Tab-separated table of C-alpha atoms in Angstrom:
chain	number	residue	atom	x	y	z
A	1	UNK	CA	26.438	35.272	10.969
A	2	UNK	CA	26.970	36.626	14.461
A	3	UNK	CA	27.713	34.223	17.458
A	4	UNK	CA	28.915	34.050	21.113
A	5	UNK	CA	32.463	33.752	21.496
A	6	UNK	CA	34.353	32.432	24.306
A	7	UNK	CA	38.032	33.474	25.558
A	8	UNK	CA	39.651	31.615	27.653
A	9	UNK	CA	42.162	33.960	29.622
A	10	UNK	CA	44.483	33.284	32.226
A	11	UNK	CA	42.452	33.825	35.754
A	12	UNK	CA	44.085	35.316	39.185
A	13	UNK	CA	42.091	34.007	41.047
A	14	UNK	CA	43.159	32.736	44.186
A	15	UNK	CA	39.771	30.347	44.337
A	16	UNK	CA	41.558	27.050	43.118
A	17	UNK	CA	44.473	27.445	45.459
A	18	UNK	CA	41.575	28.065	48.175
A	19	UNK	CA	40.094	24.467	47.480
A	20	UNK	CA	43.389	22.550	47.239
A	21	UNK	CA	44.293	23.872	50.768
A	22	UNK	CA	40.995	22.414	52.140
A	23	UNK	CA	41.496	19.439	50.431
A	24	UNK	CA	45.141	19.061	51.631
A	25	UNK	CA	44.146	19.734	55.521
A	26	UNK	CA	41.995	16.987	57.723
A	27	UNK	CA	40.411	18.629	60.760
A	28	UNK	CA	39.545	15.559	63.230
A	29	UNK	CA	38.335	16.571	67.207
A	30	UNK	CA	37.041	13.607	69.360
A	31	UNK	CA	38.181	10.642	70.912
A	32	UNK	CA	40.812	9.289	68.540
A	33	UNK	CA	41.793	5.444	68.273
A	34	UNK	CA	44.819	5.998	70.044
A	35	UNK	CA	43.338	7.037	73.329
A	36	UNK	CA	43.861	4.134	75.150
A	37	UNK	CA	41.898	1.549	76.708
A	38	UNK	CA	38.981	2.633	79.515
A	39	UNK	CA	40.081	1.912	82.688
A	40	UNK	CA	40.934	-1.567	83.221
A	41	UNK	CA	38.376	-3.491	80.561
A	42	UNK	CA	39.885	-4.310	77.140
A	43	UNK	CA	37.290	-1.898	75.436
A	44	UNK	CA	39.318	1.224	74.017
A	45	UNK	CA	38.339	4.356	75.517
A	46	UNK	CA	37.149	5.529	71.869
A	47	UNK	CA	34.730	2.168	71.471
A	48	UNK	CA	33.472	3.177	75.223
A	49	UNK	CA	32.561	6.589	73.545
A	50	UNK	CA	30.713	5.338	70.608
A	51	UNK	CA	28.211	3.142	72.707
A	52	UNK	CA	27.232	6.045	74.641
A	53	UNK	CA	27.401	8.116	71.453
A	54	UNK	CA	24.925	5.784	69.550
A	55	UNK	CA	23.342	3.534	72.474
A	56	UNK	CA	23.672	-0.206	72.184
A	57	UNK	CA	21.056	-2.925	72.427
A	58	UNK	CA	20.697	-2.171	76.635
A	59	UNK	CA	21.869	1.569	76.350
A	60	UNK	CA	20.154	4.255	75.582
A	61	UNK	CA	21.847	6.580	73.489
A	62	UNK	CA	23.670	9.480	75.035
A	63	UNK	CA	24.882	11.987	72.011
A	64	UNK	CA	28.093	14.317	73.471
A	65	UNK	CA	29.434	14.422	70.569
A	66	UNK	CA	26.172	15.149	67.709
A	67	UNK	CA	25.359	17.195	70.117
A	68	UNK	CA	28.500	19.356	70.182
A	69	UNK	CA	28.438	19.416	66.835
A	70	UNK	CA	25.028	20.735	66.277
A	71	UNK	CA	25.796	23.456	68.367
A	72	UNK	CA	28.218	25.050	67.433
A	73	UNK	CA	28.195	24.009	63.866
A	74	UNK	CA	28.124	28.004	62.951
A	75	UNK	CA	30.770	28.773	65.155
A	76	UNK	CA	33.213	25.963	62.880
A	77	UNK	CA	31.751	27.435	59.472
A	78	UNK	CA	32.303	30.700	61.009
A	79	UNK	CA	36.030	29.680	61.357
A	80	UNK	CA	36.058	27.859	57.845
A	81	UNK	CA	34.904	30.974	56.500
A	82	UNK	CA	37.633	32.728	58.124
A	83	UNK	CA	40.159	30.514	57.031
A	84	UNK	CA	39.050	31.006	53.604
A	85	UNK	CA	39.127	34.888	53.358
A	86	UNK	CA	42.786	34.564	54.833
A	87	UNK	CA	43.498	32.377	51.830
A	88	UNK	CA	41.248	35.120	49.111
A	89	UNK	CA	43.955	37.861	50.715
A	90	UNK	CA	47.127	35.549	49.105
A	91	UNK	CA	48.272	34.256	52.453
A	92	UNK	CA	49.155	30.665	52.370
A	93	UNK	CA	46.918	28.342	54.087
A	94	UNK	CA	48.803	26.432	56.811
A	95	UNK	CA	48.090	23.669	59.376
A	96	UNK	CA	48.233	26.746	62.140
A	97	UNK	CA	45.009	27.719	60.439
A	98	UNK	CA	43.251	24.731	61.278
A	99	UNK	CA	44.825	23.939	64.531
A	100	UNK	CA	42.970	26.909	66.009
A	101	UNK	CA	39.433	24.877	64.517
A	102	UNK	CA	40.445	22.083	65.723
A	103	UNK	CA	41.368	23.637	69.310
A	104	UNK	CA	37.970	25.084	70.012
A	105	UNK	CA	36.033	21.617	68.631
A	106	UNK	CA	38.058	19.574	71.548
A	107	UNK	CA	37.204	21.896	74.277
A	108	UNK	CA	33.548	21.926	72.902
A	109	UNK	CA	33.515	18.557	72.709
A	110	UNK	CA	34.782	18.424	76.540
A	111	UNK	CA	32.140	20.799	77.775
A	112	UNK	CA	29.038	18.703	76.144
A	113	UNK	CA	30.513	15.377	77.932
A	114	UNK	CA	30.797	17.807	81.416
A	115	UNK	CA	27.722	19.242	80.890
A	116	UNK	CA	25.627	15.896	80.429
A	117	UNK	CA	21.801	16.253	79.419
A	118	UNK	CA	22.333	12.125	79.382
A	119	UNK	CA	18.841	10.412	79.106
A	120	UNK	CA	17.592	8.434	81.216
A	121	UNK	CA	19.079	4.970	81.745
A	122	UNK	CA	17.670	2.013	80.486
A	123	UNK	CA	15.258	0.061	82.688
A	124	UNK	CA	17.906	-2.717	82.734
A	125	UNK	CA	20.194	-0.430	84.496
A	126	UNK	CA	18.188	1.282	87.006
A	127	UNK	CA	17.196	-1.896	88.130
A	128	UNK	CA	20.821	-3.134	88.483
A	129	UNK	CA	22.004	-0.069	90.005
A	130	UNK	CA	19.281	-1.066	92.624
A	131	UNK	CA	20.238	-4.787	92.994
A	132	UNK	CA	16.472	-5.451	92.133
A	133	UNK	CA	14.898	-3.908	95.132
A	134	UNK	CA	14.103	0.054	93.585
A	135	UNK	CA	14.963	2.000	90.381
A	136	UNK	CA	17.636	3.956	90.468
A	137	UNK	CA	18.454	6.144	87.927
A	138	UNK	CA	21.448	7.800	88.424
A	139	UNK	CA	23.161	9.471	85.710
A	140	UNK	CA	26.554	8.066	84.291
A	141	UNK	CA	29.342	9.710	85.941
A	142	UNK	CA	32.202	10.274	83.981
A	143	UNK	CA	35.522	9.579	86.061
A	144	UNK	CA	37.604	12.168	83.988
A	145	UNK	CA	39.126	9.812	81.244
A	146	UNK	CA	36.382	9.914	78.479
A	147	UNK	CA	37.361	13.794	78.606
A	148	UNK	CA	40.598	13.889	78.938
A	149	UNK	CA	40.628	11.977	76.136
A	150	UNK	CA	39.068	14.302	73.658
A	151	UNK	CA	41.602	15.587	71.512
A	152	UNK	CA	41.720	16.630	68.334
A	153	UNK	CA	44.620	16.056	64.939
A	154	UNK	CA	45.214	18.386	61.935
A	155	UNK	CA	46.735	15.841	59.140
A	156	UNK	CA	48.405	16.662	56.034
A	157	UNK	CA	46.840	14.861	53.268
């Protein structure tokens, strides 16, 4: 009786070693926990972020950050990609790798918060930036700190 046979054999590939080096590096750009507190209110600078990230009961939302991302999302596989063939060639993956990723998310990341497209404010707002006589719907001005404190971390799992 005939049959399909199976031999195992000892692989070179360079695939597993790959994978373990994206597993063992965490790529994080944004406004980290650590950024301090925005301006003189006891809200961190990050929690400031996230409510004009994802709006709040009164705010509209006002997506830097998605928006960044959705961008240039082939740009960053682009890189990933890169990454990877630098690993397929037998060079050892190091955190220099993905300290160049995580340079060009921050300064993405900066440029969407600069460049605004904000929607409009709530009606709650335009009529308190008018002290209840007219609508005014100024856009939010940033006074520097929300991007200067986009940064970005490479971690070592």
């Amino acid at each position: 009786m005939s049959g399909l046979t199976f031999e195992v054999v000892k692989s070179k590939s360079l695939m597993p070693a790959i994978r373990k080096a994206f597993q063992d590096y965490e790529v994080t750009a944004g406004i980290h926990q650590d950024a301090g507190n925005h301006g003189d209110s006891n809200e961190s600078v990050a929690q400031v972020a996230a409510y004009n990230e994802y709006g709040t009961a009164t705010a509209p939302e006002r997506p830097a950050f998605r928006a960044s991302f959705f961008k240039n999302r082939k740009k960053y596989i682009a890189m990933l990609v890169k990454i990877a063939r630098s690993g397929m060639k037998g060079q050892k993956l190091r955190s220099s790798a993905f300290d160049s990723l995580g340079k060009v998310a921050q300064k993405d990341i900066e440029q969407s918060i600069a460049r605004g497209g904000w929607v409009a404010n709530a009606l709650s707002t335009q009529i308190s930036k008018g002290k209840g006589k007219q609508l005014i719907n100024d856009p939010l001005i940033d006074t520097g700190q929300m991007i200067d404190s986009v940064g970005y971390k490479v971690k070592k799992k």
